[in-house]
Coordinates of C-alpha atoms in Angstrom, one line a residue:
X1 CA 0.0 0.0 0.0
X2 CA 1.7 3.1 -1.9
X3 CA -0.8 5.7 0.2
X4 CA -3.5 5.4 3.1
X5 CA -5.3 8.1 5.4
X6 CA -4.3 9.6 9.2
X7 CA -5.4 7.0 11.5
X8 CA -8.1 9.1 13.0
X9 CA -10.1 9.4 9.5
X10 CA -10.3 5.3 9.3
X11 CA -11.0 5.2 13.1
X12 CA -13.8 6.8 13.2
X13 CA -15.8 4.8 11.0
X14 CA -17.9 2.2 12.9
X15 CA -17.9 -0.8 12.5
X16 CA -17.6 -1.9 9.0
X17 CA -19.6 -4.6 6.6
X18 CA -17.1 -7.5 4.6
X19 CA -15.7 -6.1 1.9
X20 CA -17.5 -7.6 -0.2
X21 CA -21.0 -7.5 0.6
X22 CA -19.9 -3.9 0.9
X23 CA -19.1 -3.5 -2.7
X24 CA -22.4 -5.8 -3.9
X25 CA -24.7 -3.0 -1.6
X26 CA -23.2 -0.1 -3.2
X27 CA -23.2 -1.4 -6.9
X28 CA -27.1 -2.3 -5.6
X29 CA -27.7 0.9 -4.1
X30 CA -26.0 2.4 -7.0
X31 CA -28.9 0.4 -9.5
X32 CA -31.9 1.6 -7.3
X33 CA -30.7 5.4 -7.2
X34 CA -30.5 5.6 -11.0
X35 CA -33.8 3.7 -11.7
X36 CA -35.6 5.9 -9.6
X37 CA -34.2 8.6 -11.7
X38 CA -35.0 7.0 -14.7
X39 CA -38.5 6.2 -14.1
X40 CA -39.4 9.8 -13.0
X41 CA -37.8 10.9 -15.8
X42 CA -39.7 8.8 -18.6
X43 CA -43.2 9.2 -16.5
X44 CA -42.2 12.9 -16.7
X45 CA -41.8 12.7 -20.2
X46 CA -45.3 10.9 -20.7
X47 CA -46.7 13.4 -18.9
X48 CA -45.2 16.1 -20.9
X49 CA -46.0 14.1 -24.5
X50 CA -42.0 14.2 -25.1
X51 CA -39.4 11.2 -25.6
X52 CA -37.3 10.1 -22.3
X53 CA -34.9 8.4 -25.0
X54 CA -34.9 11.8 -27.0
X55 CA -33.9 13.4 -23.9
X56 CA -31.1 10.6 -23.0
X57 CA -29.6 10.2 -26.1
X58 CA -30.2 12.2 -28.5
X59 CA -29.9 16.2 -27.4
X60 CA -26.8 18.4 -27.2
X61 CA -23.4 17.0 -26.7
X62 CA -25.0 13.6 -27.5
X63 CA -25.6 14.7 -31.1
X64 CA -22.2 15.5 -31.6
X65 CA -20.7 12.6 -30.4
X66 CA -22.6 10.8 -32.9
X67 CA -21.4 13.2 -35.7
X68 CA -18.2 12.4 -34.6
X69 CA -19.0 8.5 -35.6
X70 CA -21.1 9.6 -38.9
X71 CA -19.1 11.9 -40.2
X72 CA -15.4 11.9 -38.4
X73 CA -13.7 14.8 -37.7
X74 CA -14.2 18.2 -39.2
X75 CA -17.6 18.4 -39.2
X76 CA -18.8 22.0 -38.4
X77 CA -21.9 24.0 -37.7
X78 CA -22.2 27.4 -38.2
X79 CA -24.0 29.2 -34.8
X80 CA -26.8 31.9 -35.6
X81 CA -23.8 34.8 -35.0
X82 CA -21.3 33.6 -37.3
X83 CA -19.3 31.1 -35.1
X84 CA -17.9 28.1 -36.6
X85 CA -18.6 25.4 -34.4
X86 CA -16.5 21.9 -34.9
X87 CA -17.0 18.4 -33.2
X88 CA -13.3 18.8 -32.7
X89 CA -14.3 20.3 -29.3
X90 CA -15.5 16.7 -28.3
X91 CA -12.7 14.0 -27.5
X92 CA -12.8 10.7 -28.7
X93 CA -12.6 8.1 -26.6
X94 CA -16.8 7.9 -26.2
X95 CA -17.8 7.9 -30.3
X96 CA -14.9 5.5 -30.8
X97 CA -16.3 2.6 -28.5
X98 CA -20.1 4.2 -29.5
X99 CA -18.7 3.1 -33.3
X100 CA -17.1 0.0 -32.3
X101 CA -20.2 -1.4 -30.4
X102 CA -22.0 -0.1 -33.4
X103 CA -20.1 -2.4 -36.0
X104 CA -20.8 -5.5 -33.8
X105 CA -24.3 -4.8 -32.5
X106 CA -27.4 -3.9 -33.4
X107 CA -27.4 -0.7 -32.0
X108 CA -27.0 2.7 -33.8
X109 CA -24.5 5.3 -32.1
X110 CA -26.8 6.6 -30.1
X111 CA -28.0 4.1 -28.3
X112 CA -24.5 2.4 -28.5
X113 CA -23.7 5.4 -26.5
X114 CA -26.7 5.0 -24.0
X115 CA -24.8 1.4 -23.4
X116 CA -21.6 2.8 -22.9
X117 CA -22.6 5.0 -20.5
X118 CA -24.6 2.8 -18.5
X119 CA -21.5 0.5 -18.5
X120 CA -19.7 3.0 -17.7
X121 CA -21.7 4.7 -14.7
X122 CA -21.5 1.0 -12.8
X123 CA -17.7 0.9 -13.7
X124 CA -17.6 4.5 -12.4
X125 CA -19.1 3.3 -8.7
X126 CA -17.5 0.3 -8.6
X127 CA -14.3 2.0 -8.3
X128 CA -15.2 4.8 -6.3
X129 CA -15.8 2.2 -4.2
X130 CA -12.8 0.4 -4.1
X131 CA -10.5 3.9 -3.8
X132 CA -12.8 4.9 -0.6
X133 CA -12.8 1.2 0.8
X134 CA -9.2 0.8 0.8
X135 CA -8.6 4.6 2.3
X136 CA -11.5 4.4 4.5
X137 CA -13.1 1.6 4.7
X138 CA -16.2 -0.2 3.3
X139 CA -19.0 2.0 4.7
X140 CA -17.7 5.4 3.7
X141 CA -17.0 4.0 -0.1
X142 CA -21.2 2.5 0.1
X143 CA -21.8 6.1 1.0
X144 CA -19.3 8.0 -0.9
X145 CA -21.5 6.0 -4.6
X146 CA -24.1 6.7 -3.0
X147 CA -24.0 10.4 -2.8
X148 CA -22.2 10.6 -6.0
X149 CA -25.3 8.3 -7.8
X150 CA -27.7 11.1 -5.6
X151 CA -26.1 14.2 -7.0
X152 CA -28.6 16.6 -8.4
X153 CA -27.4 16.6 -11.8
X154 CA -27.0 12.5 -11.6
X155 CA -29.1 11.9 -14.2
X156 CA -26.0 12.6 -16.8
X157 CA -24.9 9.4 -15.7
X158 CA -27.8 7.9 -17.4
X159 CA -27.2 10.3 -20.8
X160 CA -24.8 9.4 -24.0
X161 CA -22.1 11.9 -22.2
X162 CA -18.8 11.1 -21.5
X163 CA -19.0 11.9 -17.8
X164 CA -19.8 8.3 -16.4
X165 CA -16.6 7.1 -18.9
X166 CA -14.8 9.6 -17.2
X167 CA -15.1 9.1 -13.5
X168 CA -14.8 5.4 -14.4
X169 CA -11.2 5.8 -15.8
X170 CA -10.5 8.4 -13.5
X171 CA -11.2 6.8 -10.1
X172 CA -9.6 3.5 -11.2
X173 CA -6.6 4.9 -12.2
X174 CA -6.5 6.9 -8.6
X175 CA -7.1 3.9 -7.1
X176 CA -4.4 2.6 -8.7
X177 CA -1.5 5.1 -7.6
X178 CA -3.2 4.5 -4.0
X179 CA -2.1 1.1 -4.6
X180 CA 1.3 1.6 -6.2
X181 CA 0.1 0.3 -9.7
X182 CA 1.9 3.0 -11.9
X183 CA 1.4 1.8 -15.4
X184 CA -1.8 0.7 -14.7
X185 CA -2.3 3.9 -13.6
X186 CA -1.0 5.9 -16.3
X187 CA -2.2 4.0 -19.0
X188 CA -5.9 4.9 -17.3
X189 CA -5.7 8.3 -17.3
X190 CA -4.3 8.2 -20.6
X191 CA -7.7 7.0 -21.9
X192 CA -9.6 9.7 -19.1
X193 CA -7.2 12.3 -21.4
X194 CA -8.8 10.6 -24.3
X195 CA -12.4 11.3 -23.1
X196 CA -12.0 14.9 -21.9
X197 CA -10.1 17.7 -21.6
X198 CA -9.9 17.7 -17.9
X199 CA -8.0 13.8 -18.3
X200 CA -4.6 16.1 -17.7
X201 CA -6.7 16.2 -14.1
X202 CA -6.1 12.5 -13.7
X203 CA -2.4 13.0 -15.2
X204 CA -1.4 15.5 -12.3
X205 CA -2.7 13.0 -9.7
X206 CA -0.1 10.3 -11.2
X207 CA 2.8 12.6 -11.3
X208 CA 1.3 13.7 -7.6
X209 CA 1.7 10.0 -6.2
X210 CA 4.5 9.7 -8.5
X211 CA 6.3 12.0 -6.7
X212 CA 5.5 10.6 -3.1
X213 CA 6.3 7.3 -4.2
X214 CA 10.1 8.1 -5.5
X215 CA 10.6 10.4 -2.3
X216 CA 9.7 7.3 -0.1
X217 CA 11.6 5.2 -2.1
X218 CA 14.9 6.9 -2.1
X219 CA 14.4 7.2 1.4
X220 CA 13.7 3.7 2.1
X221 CA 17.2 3.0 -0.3
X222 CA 19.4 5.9 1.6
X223 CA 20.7 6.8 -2.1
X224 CA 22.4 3.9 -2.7
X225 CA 19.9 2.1 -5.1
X226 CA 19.2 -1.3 -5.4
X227 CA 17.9 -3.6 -8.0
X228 CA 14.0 -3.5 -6.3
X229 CA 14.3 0.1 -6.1
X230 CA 15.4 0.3 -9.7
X231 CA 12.5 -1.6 -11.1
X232 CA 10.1 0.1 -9.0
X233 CA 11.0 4.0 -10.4
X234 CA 11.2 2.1 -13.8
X235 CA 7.4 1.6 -13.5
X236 CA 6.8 5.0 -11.8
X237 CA 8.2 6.6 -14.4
X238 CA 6.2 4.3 -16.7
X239 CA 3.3 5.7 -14.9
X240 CA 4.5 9.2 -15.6
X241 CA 5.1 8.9 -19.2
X242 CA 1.6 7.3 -20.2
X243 CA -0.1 9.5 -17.9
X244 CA -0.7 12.9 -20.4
X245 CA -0.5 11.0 -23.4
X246 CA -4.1 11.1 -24.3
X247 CA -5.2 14.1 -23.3
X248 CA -1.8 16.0 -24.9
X249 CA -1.7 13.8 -27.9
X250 CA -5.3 14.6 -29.0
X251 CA -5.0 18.6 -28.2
X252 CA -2.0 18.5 -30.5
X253 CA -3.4 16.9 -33.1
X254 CA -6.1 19.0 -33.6
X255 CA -3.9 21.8 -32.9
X256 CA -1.7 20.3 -36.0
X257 CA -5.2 20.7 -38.0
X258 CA -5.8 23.9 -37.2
X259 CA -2.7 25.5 -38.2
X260 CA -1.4 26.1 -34.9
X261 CA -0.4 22.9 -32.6
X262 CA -0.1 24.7 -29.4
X263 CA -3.1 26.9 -29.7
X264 CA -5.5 25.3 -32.2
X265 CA -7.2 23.7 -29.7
X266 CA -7.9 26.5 -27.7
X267 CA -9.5 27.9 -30.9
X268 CA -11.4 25.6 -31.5
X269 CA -12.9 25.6 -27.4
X270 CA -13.3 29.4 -27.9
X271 CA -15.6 29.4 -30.9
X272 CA -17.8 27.5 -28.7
X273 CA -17.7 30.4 -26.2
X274 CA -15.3 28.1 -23.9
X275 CA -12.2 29.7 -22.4
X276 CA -10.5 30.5 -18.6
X277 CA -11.0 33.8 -17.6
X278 CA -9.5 33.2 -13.6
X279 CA -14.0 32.5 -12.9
X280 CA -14.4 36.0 -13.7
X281 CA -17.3 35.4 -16.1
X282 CA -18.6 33.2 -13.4
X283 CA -18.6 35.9 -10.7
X284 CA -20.5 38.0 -12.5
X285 CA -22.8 35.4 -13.4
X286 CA -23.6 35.1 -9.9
X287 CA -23.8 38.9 -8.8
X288 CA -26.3 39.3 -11.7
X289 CA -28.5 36.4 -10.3
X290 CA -28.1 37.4 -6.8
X291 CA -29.5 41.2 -8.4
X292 CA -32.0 39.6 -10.2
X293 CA -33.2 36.1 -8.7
X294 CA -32.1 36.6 -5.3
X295 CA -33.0 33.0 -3.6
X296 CA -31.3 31.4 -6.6
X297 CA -28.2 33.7 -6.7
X298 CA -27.1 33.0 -3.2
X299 CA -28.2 29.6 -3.2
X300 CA -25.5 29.7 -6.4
X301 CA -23.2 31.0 -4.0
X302 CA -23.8 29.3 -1.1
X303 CA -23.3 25.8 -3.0
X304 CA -19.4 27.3 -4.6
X305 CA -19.1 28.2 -0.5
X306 CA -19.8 24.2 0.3
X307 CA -17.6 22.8 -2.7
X308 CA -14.6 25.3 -1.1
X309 CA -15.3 24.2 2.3
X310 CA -16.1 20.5 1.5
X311 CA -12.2 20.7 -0.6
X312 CA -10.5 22.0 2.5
X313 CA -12.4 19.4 4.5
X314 CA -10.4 16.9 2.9
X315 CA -7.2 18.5 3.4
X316 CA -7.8 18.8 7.3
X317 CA -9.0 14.8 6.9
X318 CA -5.5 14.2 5.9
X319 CA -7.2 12.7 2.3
X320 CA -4.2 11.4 -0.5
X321 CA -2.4 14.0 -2.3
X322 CA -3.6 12.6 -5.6
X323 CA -6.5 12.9 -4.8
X324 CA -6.9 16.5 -3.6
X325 CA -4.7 17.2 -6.9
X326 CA -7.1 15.4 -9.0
X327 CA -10.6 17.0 -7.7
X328 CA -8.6 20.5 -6.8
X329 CA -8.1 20.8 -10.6
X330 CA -11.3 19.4 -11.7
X331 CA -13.4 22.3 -9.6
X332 CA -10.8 25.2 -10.4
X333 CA -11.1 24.4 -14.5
X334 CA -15.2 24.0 -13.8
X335 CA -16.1 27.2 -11.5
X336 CA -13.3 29.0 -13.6
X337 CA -13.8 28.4 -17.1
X338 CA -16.1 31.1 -19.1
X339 CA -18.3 28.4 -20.8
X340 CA -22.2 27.6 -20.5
X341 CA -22.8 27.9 -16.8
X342 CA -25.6 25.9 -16.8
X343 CA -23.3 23.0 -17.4
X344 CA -21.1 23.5 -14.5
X345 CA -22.9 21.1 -12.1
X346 CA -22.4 18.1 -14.2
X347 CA -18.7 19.8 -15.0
X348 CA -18.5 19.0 -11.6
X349 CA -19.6 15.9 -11.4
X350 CA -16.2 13.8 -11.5
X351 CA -14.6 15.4 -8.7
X352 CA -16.5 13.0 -6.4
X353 CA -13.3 13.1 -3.6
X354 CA -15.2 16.1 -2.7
X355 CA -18.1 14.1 -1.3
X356 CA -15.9 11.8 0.9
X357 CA -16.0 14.1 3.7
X358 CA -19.4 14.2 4.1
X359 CA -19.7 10.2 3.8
X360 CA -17.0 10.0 6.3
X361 CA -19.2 12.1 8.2
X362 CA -22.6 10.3 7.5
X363 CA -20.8 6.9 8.2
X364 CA -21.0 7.5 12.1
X365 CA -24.6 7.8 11.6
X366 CA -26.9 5.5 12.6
X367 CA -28.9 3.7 9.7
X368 CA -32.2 5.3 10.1
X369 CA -30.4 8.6 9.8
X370 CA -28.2 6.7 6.7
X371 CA -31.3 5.7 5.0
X372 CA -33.2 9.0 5.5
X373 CA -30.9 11.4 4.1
X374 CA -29.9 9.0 1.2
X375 CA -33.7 8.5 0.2
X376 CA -34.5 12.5 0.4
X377 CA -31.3 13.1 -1.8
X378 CA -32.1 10.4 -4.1
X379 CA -35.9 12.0 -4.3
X380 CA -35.0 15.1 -5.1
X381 CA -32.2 14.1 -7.4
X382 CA -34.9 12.1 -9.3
X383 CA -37.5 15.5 -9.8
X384 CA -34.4 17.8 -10.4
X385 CA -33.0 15.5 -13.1
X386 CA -36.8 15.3 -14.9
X387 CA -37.2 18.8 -14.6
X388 CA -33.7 20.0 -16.0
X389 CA -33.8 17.3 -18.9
X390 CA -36.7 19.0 -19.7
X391 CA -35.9 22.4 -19.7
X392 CA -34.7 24.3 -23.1
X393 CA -30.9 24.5 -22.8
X394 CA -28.2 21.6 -22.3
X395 CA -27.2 20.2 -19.3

């Protein structure tokens, strides 16, 4: 074991389920959470006379993807104001397995990508679990999925996104520099670099533990060096190299495209009204809401408030570098970035280190409490997720 927790964040837990029924409840719980959300959402949809599938698979970011597999790259559409907009933006990791379950199935890309997803999303708790089980212990990674299946904008891990695809990759590979397995570890978040932009996220986490691990390990060897120690930075430093290849690889190449390999992407993001501004954009976002909307401007507010304090609770909980490196970067390029803001929430969604805290905390609960505040959030997860699917812009 490469990395673990201070002693007083593992003792604190109660006592804790087997292992293994541990991970079969939170796969389980998992299952139920997003077929609640589903079946609000297509008895919504009845309701309203509209397609649930529409809605899952076949809407915004969705579409693209599937261009992507119909068309390949340099597909563009020109926006109402002139902007050229080019499915270059999307990465490629999602339409590649959404044409390659295509070829051997039945299915057509879109529903190829409803598949991958829902793959995906179980792939995604299952090693959420595992990362918080072995840090914390069995009943903090059941409630750490849980949470993370009850999040408000959960229902994306039921669309033909590339979220689900990306927490999947993202928390196995943390789990594997937690565990010391460094080309496993950089070979996964090469393929999170491959499914979005924020894989150089996962990247920094394996250069994080990377740099722990060589620290220790030159320790552990006084300078000298021996033949172990040798073969053990070999594979850290396999870890390191693999790590940013996706992510840098593809930006590059459509850099290479575009005229300009350092910067092409970066065109390409800002035609679609994408960019970093420092969260200025964002903070005046806000300060008009709060003018105009009040209730929902500071409830805007107070919720950035609880991902900063939530962040800094995992410092003070003593949680993995890699970790706080991965979800640190994940919220700063989110609540930062001058994009849509309505799809900041399910930006958000991967940096689920941010809920350990809070299932650390609701571990020492007692289970009525447990299973009260896990079926209110799954509720209302379930009638926010139907409503915003519904609403006129993209998640």
């Amino acid at each position: 074991m490469l990395l673990t927790p201070t002693d007083a964040a593992r003792t604190a837990v109660p006592v804790q389920p087997a292992p293994g029924r541990a991970a079969a409840a939170a796969l389980a719980a998992y299952a139920a959470i997003k077929a609640l959300g589903l079946a609000v959402l297509f008895l919504w949809a009845e309701l309203a006379d509209r397609s649930a599938h529409r809605l899952l698979a076949e809407r915004w970011d969705s579409l693209w993807y599937v261009r992507v597999v119909e068309h390949g790259y340099g597909f563009t559409l020109t926006a109402p104001d002139g902007r050229v907009l080019s499915n270059t933006a999307f990465f490629p990791l999602l339409p590649w397995l959404e044409e390659g379950l295509s070829a051997v199935t039945p299915l057509g890309p879109a529903d190829a990508g409803l598949a991958v997803s829902a793959v995906a999303s179980l792939a995604a708790a299952w090693g959420i679990f595992r990362l918080v089980d072995h840090l914390y212990g069995p009943r903090a990674g059941v409630l750490t999925v849980v949470l993370w299946g009850a999040l408000p904008v959960g229902i994306v891990q039921s669309m033909a996104y590339s979220e689900s695809l990306f927490t999947a990759l993202a928390a196995w590979s943390l789990y594997a520099v937690v565990r010391g397995h460094w080309p496993a570890a950089g070979l996964l978040a090469a393929l999170a670099g491959l499914t979005r932009p924020v894989g150089l996220a996962v990247a920094a986490a394996v250069w994080a533990g990377a740099y722990l691990a060589l620290r220790k390990s030159t320790a552990n060897s006084g300078g000298s060096g021996n033949k172990n120690a040798g073969s053990e930075r070999l594979r850290i430093l396999a870890g390191v190299l693999l790590a940013p290849l996706g992510a840098a690889g593809y930006v590059l190449w459509v850099g290479i495209r575009e005229g300009n390999p350092l910067f092409g992407y970066l065109d390409v993001q800002g035609a679609w009204g994408n960019g970093f501004d420092g969260g200025l954009a964002f903070a005046r976002f806000i300060g008009g809401l709060i003018a105009s909307t009040p209730p929902a401007g500071l409830a805007l507010a107070a919720g950035v408030i609880a991902l900063l304090w939530l962040y800094t609770r995992g410092i003070r909980q003593g949680q993995p570098l890699p970790l706080l490196v991965y979800s640190g970067i994940v919220m700063v390029l989110a609540l930062c970035s001058s994009g849509y803001f309505g799809s900041k929430p399910r930006l958000l969604m991967p940096a689920f280190p941010l809920l350990i805290p809070a299932a650390v905390a609701l571990a020492r609960a007692k289970a009525p409490v447990v299973w009260a505040v896990a079926g209110l959030l799954s509720a209302v997860a379930a009638v926010y997720g139907a409503f915003w699917l519904h609403g006129s812009g993209p998640p």
